[in-house]
Coordinates of C-alpha atoms in Angstrom, one line a residue:
X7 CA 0.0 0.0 0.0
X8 CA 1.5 3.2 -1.3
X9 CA 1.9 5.9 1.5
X10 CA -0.9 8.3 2.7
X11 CA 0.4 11.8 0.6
X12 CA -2.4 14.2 1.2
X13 CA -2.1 15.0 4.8
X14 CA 0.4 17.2 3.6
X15 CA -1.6 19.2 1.6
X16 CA -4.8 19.5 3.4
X17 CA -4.4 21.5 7.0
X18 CA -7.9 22.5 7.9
X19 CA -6.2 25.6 9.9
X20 CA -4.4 26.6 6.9
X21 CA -7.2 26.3 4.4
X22 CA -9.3 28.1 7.0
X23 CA -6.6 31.1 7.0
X24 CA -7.4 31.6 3.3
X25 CA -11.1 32.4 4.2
X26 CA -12.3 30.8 1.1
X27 CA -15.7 29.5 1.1
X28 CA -15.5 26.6 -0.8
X29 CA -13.5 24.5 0.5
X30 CA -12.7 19.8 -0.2
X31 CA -13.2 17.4 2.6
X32 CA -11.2 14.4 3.5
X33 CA -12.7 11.3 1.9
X34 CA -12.2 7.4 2.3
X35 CA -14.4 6.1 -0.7
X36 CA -12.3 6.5 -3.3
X37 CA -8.5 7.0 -3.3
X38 CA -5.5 6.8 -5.4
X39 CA -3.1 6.2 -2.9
X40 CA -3.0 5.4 1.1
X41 CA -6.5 5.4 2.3
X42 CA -7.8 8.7 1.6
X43 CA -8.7 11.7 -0.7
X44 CA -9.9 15.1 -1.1
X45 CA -13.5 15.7 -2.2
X46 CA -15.0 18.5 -3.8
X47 CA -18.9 18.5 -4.2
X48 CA -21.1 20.8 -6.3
X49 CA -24.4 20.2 -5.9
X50 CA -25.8 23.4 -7.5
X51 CA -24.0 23.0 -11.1
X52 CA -22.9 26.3 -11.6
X53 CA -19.5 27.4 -12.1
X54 CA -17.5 27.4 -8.8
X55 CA -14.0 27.2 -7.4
X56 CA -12.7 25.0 -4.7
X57 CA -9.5 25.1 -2.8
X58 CA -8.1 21.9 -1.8
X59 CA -4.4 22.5 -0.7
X60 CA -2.3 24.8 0.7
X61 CA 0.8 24.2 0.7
X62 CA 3.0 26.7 3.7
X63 CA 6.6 27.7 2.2
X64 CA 7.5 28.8 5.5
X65 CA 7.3 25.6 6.8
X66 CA 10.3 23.6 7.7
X67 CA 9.2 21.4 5.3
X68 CA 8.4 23.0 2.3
X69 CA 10.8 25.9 3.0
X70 CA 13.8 24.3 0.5
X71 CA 10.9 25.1 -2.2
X72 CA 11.6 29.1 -1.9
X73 CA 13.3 30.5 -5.1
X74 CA 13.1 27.5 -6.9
X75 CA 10.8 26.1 -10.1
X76 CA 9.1 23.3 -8.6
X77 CA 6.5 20.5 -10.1
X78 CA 3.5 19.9 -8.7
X79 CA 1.3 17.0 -9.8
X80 CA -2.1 15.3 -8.5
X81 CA -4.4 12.6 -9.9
X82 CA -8.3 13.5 -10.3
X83 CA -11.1 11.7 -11.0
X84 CA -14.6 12.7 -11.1
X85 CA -18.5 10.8 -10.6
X86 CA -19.2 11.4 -14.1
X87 CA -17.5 10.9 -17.6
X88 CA -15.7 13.8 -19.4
X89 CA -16.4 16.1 -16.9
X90 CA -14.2 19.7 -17.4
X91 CA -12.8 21.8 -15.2
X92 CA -9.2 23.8 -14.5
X93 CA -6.6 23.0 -12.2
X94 CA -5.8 26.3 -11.0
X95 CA -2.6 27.1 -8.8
X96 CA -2.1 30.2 -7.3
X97 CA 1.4 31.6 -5.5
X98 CA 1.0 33.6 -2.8
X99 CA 3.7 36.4 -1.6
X100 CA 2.4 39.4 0.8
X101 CA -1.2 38.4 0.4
X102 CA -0.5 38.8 -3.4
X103 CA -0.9 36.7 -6.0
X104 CA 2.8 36.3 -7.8
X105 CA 2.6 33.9 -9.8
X106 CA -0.7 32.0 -11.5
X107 CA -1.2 28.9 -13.4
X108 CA -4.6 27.4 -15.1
X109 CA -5.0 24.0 -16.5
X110 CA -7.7 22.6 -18.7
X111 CA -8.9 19.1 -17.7
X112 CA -11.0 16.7 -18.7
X113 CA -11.6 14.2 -16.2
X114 CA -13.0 10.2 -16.3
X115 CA -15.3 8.1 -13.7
X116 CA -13.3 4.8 -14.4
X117 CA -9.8 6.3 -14.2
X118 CA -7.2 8.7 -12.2
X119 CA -5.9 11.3 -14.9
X120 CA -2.8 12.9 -13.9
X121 CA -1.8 16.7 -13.7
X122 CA 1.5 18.1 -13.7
X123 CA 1.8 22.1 -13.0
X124 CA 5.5 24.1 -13.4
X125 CA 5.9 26.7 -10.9
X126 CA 8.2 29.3 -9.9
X127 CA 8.3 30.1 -6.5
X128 CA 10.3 33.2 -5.9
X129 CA 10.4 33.8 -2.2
X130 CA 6.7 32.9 -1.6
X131 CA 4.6 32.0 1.2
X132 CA 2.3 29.8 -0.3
X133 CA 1.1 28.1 -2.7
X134 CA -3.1 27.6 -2.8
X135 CA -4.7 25.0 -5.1
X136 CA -7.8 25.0 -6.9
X137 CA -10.3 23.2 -9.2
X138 CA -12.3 25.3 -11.0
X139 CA -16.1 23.8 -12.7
X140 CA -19.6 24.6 -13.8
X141 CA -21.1 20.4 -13.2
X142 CA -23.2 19.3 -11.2
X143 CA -20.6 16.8 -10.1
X144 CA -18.3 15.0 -7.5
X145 CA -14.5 15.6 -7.5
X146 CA -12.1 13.4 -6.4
X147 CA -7.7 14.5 -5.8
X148 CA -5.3 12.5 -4.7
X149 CA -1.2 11.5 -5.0
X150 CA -0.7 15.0 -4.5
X151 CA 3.6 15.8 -4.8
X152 CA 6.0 18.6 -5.3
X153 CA 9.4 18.2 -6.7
X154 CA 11.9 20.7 -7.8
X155 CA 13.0 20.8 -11.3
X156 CA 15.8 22.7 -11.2

């Protein structure tokens, strides 16, 4: 059994700091590693964007990220077929948004489809993570990682 990688990711108290209001949930039915995954429900089918990680660059852990282009990838997977939707990553310095990435996806019910997002992190403080779309639908990430490139 492959290790449990979101925990990471998902800190209620920093996804709370952001004050978003729509925000994933832990969930066990459906994973692509370990034993859980994120959720993201819309229930009303309009268009609406969810954070799901936050990832603190002043954080022992994370803090080797600073100044350097990193990779981020995930795996999604949805309750219905060809559901489409963005992958939005946003880098946070100051309260400011410093640097901004949007990815068109088109994900499957029967299988986990991977994303892979470039970054440059400058000396940032975070980096928040989003999926962004308009269906009536259930949304699930998981394997959640971040590598530097270079």
């Amino acid at each position: 059994n492959l290790p449990e990688t979101i925990n990471e990711f998902f800190s209620k108290e920093l996804i709370d700091l952001t004050g978003q209001a729509n925000t994933a949930d832990i969930d066990f039915s459906r994973f692509y590693d370990g034993y859980t995954s994120l959720l993201i429900k819309n229930e009303t089918g309009t268009n609406q964007k969810t954070l799901f990680a936050v990832v603190d660059l002043n954080n022992e852990k994370f803090r080797h990220l600073k100044e350097r282009e990193v990779g981020i990838t995930l795996r999604l997977s949805s309750d219905v077929d060809n559901l489409e939707g963005s992958v939005i990553m946003e880098v946070i310095e100051n309260g400011n948004i410093v640097s901004y990435s949007n990815q068109k996806m088109t994900l499957s019910s029967i299988s986990w489809k991977l994303n892979l997002t470039s970054l440059q992190l400058s000396n940032a403080d975070r980096i928040e993570m989003y999926f962004e779309y308009g269906s009536a639908a259930s949304v699930w990430i998981d394997g959640i990682e971040i590598d530097i490139l270079k």
